[in-house]
Amino acid sequence: MKPLTLGVIGIDHRHIFGQLEKMQALGCICKGWWTQGEPQPVEGFIKRFPDVPRVADRDVLLNDPEIDMILMADIPLRRADRAIEAMRAGKDVMTDKPGCTTLAQLDGIKACVGKTGRIWSIDFSERFEVPAVTKAAELVAEGLIGEVIQTVGLGPHRLNRPSRPDWFFDEASYGGILTDIASHQVDQFLFFTGSTDAEIVTASVGNFANKANKGLQDFGEILLRSEKGQGYIRVDWYTPDGLPTWGDGRLTILGTEGYIELRKYVDVAGRDGTNHVILVNGERCEHIDGSDAPLPYFEHLINDVNNRTDTAMTQAHCFKVMELALQAQAKATRLGALK
């Protein structure tokens, strides 16, 4: 594996920390970073990556022939334009989710990928940065729960209001809760059911607990269906302060011969640590520690950049995840203060 040379554009979300850390752990070198203004994650970024210089103009990174890939976690509204700019400059792109906020932006990205041949990849961290998901995929591949027919994905988050920038409360800037958070769960539904397409049966978004912030959606749900399976998704900003982490993210994978439940970040029943995998089938009912499973996305993406392959996540899958999340957002019934 030949490590990549990287540049970073846009650090408006802390997800950039995981993106860059995982790539550096595989030997990649970051030549510099640029961001617009002074967003809150700047201080943490400098602490984590003190040897990566800040550049005054992003063109320095875009025009550097040594840079293979641009990582970005800009304000969601700006990510599509930044990605297109980078791809036109001959760079592959790894972006934070959501990769775009409108279907028109997605069409522009698709056209740019088709014209340039560049890779546009979204780091869906709730799959690609969670070892328990890799472990679950291994168990499914072994046939331990039969044919997967449904996923139930829960994505609760803590609001952390004092640390949130103004754009966080502006629907146009973040794209809506289904575009943003639920894209994670759409990704996992398609992956575990082996689906290449799906339909949004119904969707809703609401603001029930933060009515003073008219642009915030603090609740969302999607029911979706494909030829391979069914899926239910619920996302929210209601994580109570008593929980010792930012959210009790869970995924249940139902098969014809058993099921797997992932408790990704915490076990409220009392087990220490993260990456809890619960397997139940005709012979087994057990808890599995999934924390030692690998995170293959990053190594595969490096190889894809070097070899022009499509192994980390197919480009078609990446497009489809955002298409479905955006469709759900567009058709969602608006509840509570959003009526």
C-alpha positions in Angstrom: 0.0 0.0 0.0 1.4 3.4 -1.1 0.4 6.1 1.4 -1.3 9.2 0.1 -0.4 12.9 0.3 -3.3 14.8 1.7 -4.7 18.3 2.1 -7.6 19.4 4.3 -10.2 22.0 3.3 -12.9 23.0 5.8 -12.8 22.0 9.4 -16.2 23.2 10.5 -17.1 19.8 12.0 -15.0 17.7 14.5 -15.4 14.6 12.2 -12.3 15.9 10.4 -10.3 14.6 13.4 -11.2 11.0 12.7 -10.8 11.4 9.0 -7.3 12.6 9.2 -6.2 10.5 12.2 -7.2 7.3 10.4 -5.4 8.2 7.2 -2.2 9.3 9.1 -2.3 6.0 11.0 -1.8 4.3 7.7 1.2 6.5 6.8 -0.5 9.3 4.8 1.1 12.7 5.0 -0.9 15.9 5.3 0.8 18.9 3.6 -1.5 21.6 4.9 -5.0 22.7 5.9 -7.3 25.6 5.1 -10.6 26.7 6.5 -12.9 29.7 6.1 -12.8 31.9 9.2 -12.2 30.5 12.7 -14.7 27.7 13.4 -14.8 26.1 16.8 -12.9 22.9 15.8 -9.7 24.9 14.9 -8.3 24.8 18.4 -8.8 21.1 18.7 -7.4 20.5 15.2 -4.2 22.4 16.0 -3.7 20.4 19.2 -4.1 17.1 17.4 -2.1 18.0 14.3 0.5 20.6 15.4 2.9 19.7 12.6 0.3 20.3 9.8 0.7 23.9 8.6 -2.3 26.2 7.9 -2.3 27.8 4.5 -3.8 31.2 3.7 -5.4 30.2 0.4 -6.9 26.8 -0.5 -5.6 27.1 -4.0 -2.2 26.3 -2.5 -3.5 22.8 -1.7 -5.6 22.5 -4.9 -2.7 23.4 -7.1 -0.1 21.2 -5.4 0.7 18.3 -7.7 1.9 16.2 -4.8 -1.5 16.1 -3.1 -3.6 13.1 -4.0 -6.7 13.6 -1.9 -8.5 16.4 -0.2 -10.3 15.7 3.1 -13.1 18.0 4.1 -15.6 18.7 6.8 -16.8 22.2 5.7 -20.2 23.6 6.5 -22.5 21.0 4.8 -24.0 23.6 2.4 -20.5 24.3 1.0 -19.3 20.7 0.7 -20.5 20.0 -2.8 -18.9 23.1 -4.3 -15.6 22.5 -2.4 -15.6 18.8 -3.6 -16.3 19.8 -7.2 -13.5 22.4 -7.0 -11.1 19.8 -5.7 -12.1 17.1 -8.3 -11.7 19.6 -11.1 -8.2 20.3 -9.8 -7.4 16.6 -10.1 -7.8 15.5 -6.5 -9.9 12.7 -5.1 -12.1 13.6 -2.2 -13.1 12.2 1.2 -15.8 14.3 2.8 -17.7 14.2 6.0 -21.4 13.4 5.9 -23.6 14.8 4.4 -21.7 15.1 1.2 -24.2 17.6 -0.1 -27.5 19.2 1.0 -29.7 19.2 -2.1 -30.4 16.9 -5.0 -29.2 19.6 -7.4 -25.8 19.6 -5.7 -25.7 15.8 -5.9 -26.4 16.0 -9.7 -23.5 18.4 -10.0 -21.2 16.0 -8.1 -22.3 13.1 -10.3 -21.5 15.1 -13.4 -18.1 16.1 -12.1 -17.2 12.5 -11.2 -18.3 11.4 -14.6 -16.2 14.0 -16.3 -13.1 13.9 -14.2 -12.9 10.3 -13.1 -12.2 11.4 -9.6 -13.3 9.5 -6.4 -16.0 11.2 -4.2 -16.2 9.3 -1.0 -18.1 10.0 2.2 -16.7 8.8 5.5 -19.8 7.4 7.0 -18.2 7.3 10.4 -21.0 5.3 12.1 -19.9 2.4 9.9 -16.4 3.1 8.8 -15.1 4.2 12.2 -16.9 1.6 14.3 -15.2 -1.8 14.7 -18.4 -3.4 15.9 -19.9 -2.8 12.4 -17.1 -4.7 10.8 -17.6 -7.5 13.3 -21.3 -7.6 12.5 -20.5 -7.8 8.8 -18.3 -10.7 9.4 -21.0 -12.6 11.3 -23.6 -11.9 8.6 -21.2 -13.1 5.9 -20.7 -16.3 7.8 -24.4 -16.9 7.6 -25.1 -16.9 11.3 -28.4 -15.1 11.1 -29.5 -16.3 7.7 -30.8 -13.8 5.1 -30.9 -10.2 6.3 -34.5 -8.8 5.9 -34.5 -5.7 8.0 -32.3 -3.2 9.8 -33.4 -0.8 12.5 -30.9 2.1 12.9 -31.1 4.5 15.8 -28.9 7.6 15.8 -29.5 9.7 18.9 -27.2 12.7 19.5 -26.5 15.1 22.3 -27.3 18.7 21.4 -24.4 20.4 23.2 -26.1 23.7 22.5 -23.3 26.0 23.8 -20.7 24.6 21.4 -22.9 24.7 18.3 -22.3 27.4 15.6 -25.1 29.4 14.0 -25.2 27.2 10.9 -26.1 24.2 13.0 -29.5 25.9 13.6 -30.1 26.8 9.9 -31.9 24.1 7.9 -30.4 25.3 4.6 -26.9 25.1 6.0 -27.0 21.6 7.4 -29.5 20.1 5.1 -32.1 18.8 7.6 -31.8 16.0 10.1 -32.5 13.2 7.6 -29.9 14.5 5.1 -27.4 14.9 7.8 -27.6 12.2 10.5 -29.9 9.7 8.8 -27.5 9.3 5.9 -25.5 7.1 8.3 -28.4 4.7 8.8 -29.3 4.7 5.1 -25.8 3.6 4.3 -26.0 0.8 6.8 -29.4 -0.4 5.5 -28.2 -0.6 1.9 -24.9 -2.3 3.0 -26.4 -5.0 5.3 -29.4 -5.8 3.1 -27.2 -5.9 0.0 -29.5 -3.3 -1.7 -28.5 -1.1 -4.6 -31.7 0.9 -4.5 -34.7 1.5 -2.3 -37.8 3.6 -2.0 -38.8 6.0 0.8 -42.1 4.7 2.1 -42.6 7.5 4.6 -40.5 10.1 6.4 -41.1 12.8 9.0 -39.1 15.5 10.7 -40.0 17.5 13.8 -39.0 20.1 16.4 -40.5 19.2 19.7 -38.0 20.3 22.3 -36.2 23.3 20.8 -39.1 25.4 19.5 -37.1 28.7 19.9 -34.8 27.5 17.2 -37.1 27.4 14.2 -34.4 26.1 11.9 -33.5 23.0 14.0 -35.0 19.6 13.4 -34.5 17.6 16.6 -36.3 14.4 15.5 -36.5 12.5 12.3 -37.6 9.0 11.0 -37.6 7.1 7.8 -39.3 3.9 6.7 -37.7 2.5 3.6 -38.0 -0.6 1.5 -36.0 -2.4 -1.2 -36.3 -5.7 -3.1 -33.9 -7.1 -0.5 -35.3 -5.8 2.8 -37.0 -3.3 5.0 -35.5 -0.5 7.1 -36.6 1.8 9.9 -34.4 4.8 11.0 -34.8 7.1 13.9 -32.5 10.0 14.6 -32.7 12.8 17.2 -31.0 15.4 19.3 -32.4 14.2 22.7 -29.5 12.4 24.3 -29.8 13.2 28.0 -26.8 14.6 30.0 -26.8 11.5 32.2 -25.5 9.3 29.4 -21.7 9.2 29.5 -21.2 9.6 25.8 -22.8 11.7 23.0 -25.3 9.1 21.9 -26.6 5.5 22.4 -26.2 4.6 18.8 -27.7 1.2 18.0 -28.2 -1.0 15.0 -30.3 -4.2 14.9 -29.8 -6.5 11.9 -32.7 -9.0 11.6 -32.2 -12.2 9.7 -34.3 -15.2 8.9 -32.4 -17.3 11.4 -31.4 -14.8 14.1 -30.4 -11.2 14.8 -27.5 -9.0 15.7 -27.7 -5.9 17.8 -24.9 -3.4 18.0 -24.5 -1.1 20.9 -21.8 1.0 19.4 -20.8 3.6 21.9 -22.1 2.5 25.3 -23.9 -0.3 27.0 -26.6 1.1 29.3 -26.9 -2.3 30.9 -23.5 -1.8 32.5 -20.7 -3.4 30.4 -17.7 -1.2 30.1 -16.3 0.1 26.9 -17.8 0.4 23.4 -18.4 -1.8 20.3 -20.8 -4.3 21.9 -22.1 -7.0 19.6 -25.0 -9.2 20.7 -25.6 -12.3 18.5 -28.7 -14.5 18.8 -29.5 -17.5 16.6 -30.6 -21.1 16.9 -27.5 -22.1 18.8 -26.0 -19.0 20.3 -27.1 -16.1 22.6 -24.0 -14.2 23.5 -22.2 -10.9 23.9 -19.2 -10.3 21.6 -16.5 -7.7 22.1 -16.2 -6.1 18.6 -13.6 -3.6 19.5 -10.7 -5.5 17.9 -12.2 -5.7 14.5 -10.4 -3.8 11.7 -11.6 -0.6 10.0 -10.9 -1.5 6.3 -12.4 1.5 4.7 -9.4 3.7 5.0 -6.8 1.2 3.7 -9.2 0.2 0.8 -9.7 3.9 -0.1 -6.0 4.5 -0.2 -5.6 1.5 -2.6 -8.6 2.8 -4.7 -6.8 6.1 -5.2 -3.6 4.5 -6.2 -5.1 1.8 -8.4 -8.3 3.6 -9.6 -10.5 0.8 -8.2 -13.8 0.9 -6.3 -13.4 -1.3 -3.2 -13.8 0.9 -0.1 -17.3 1.8 -1.1 -18.6 1.8 -4.6 -19.3 5.2 -6.1 -22.8 4.1 -7.0 -23.5 3.2 -3.3 -22.2 6.6 -2.1 -24.4 8.4 -4.6 -27.4 6.3 -3.7 -27.1 6.9 0.0 -27.2 10.6 -0.4 -30.0 10.4 -3.0 -32.2 8.4 -0.6 -31.4 10.7 2.4 -32.2 13.8 0.3 -35.4 12.2 -1.0 -36.5 11.4 2.5 -35.8 14.9 3.6 -37.7 16.4 0.7 -40.9 14.3 1.3 -40.8 14.3 5.1 -44.0 15.3 7.0 -43.1 18.3 9.2 -44.2 17.9 12.9 -44.2 20.0 16.0 -42.9 23.5 15.7 -42.1 22.8 12.0 -45.7 22.6 11.0 
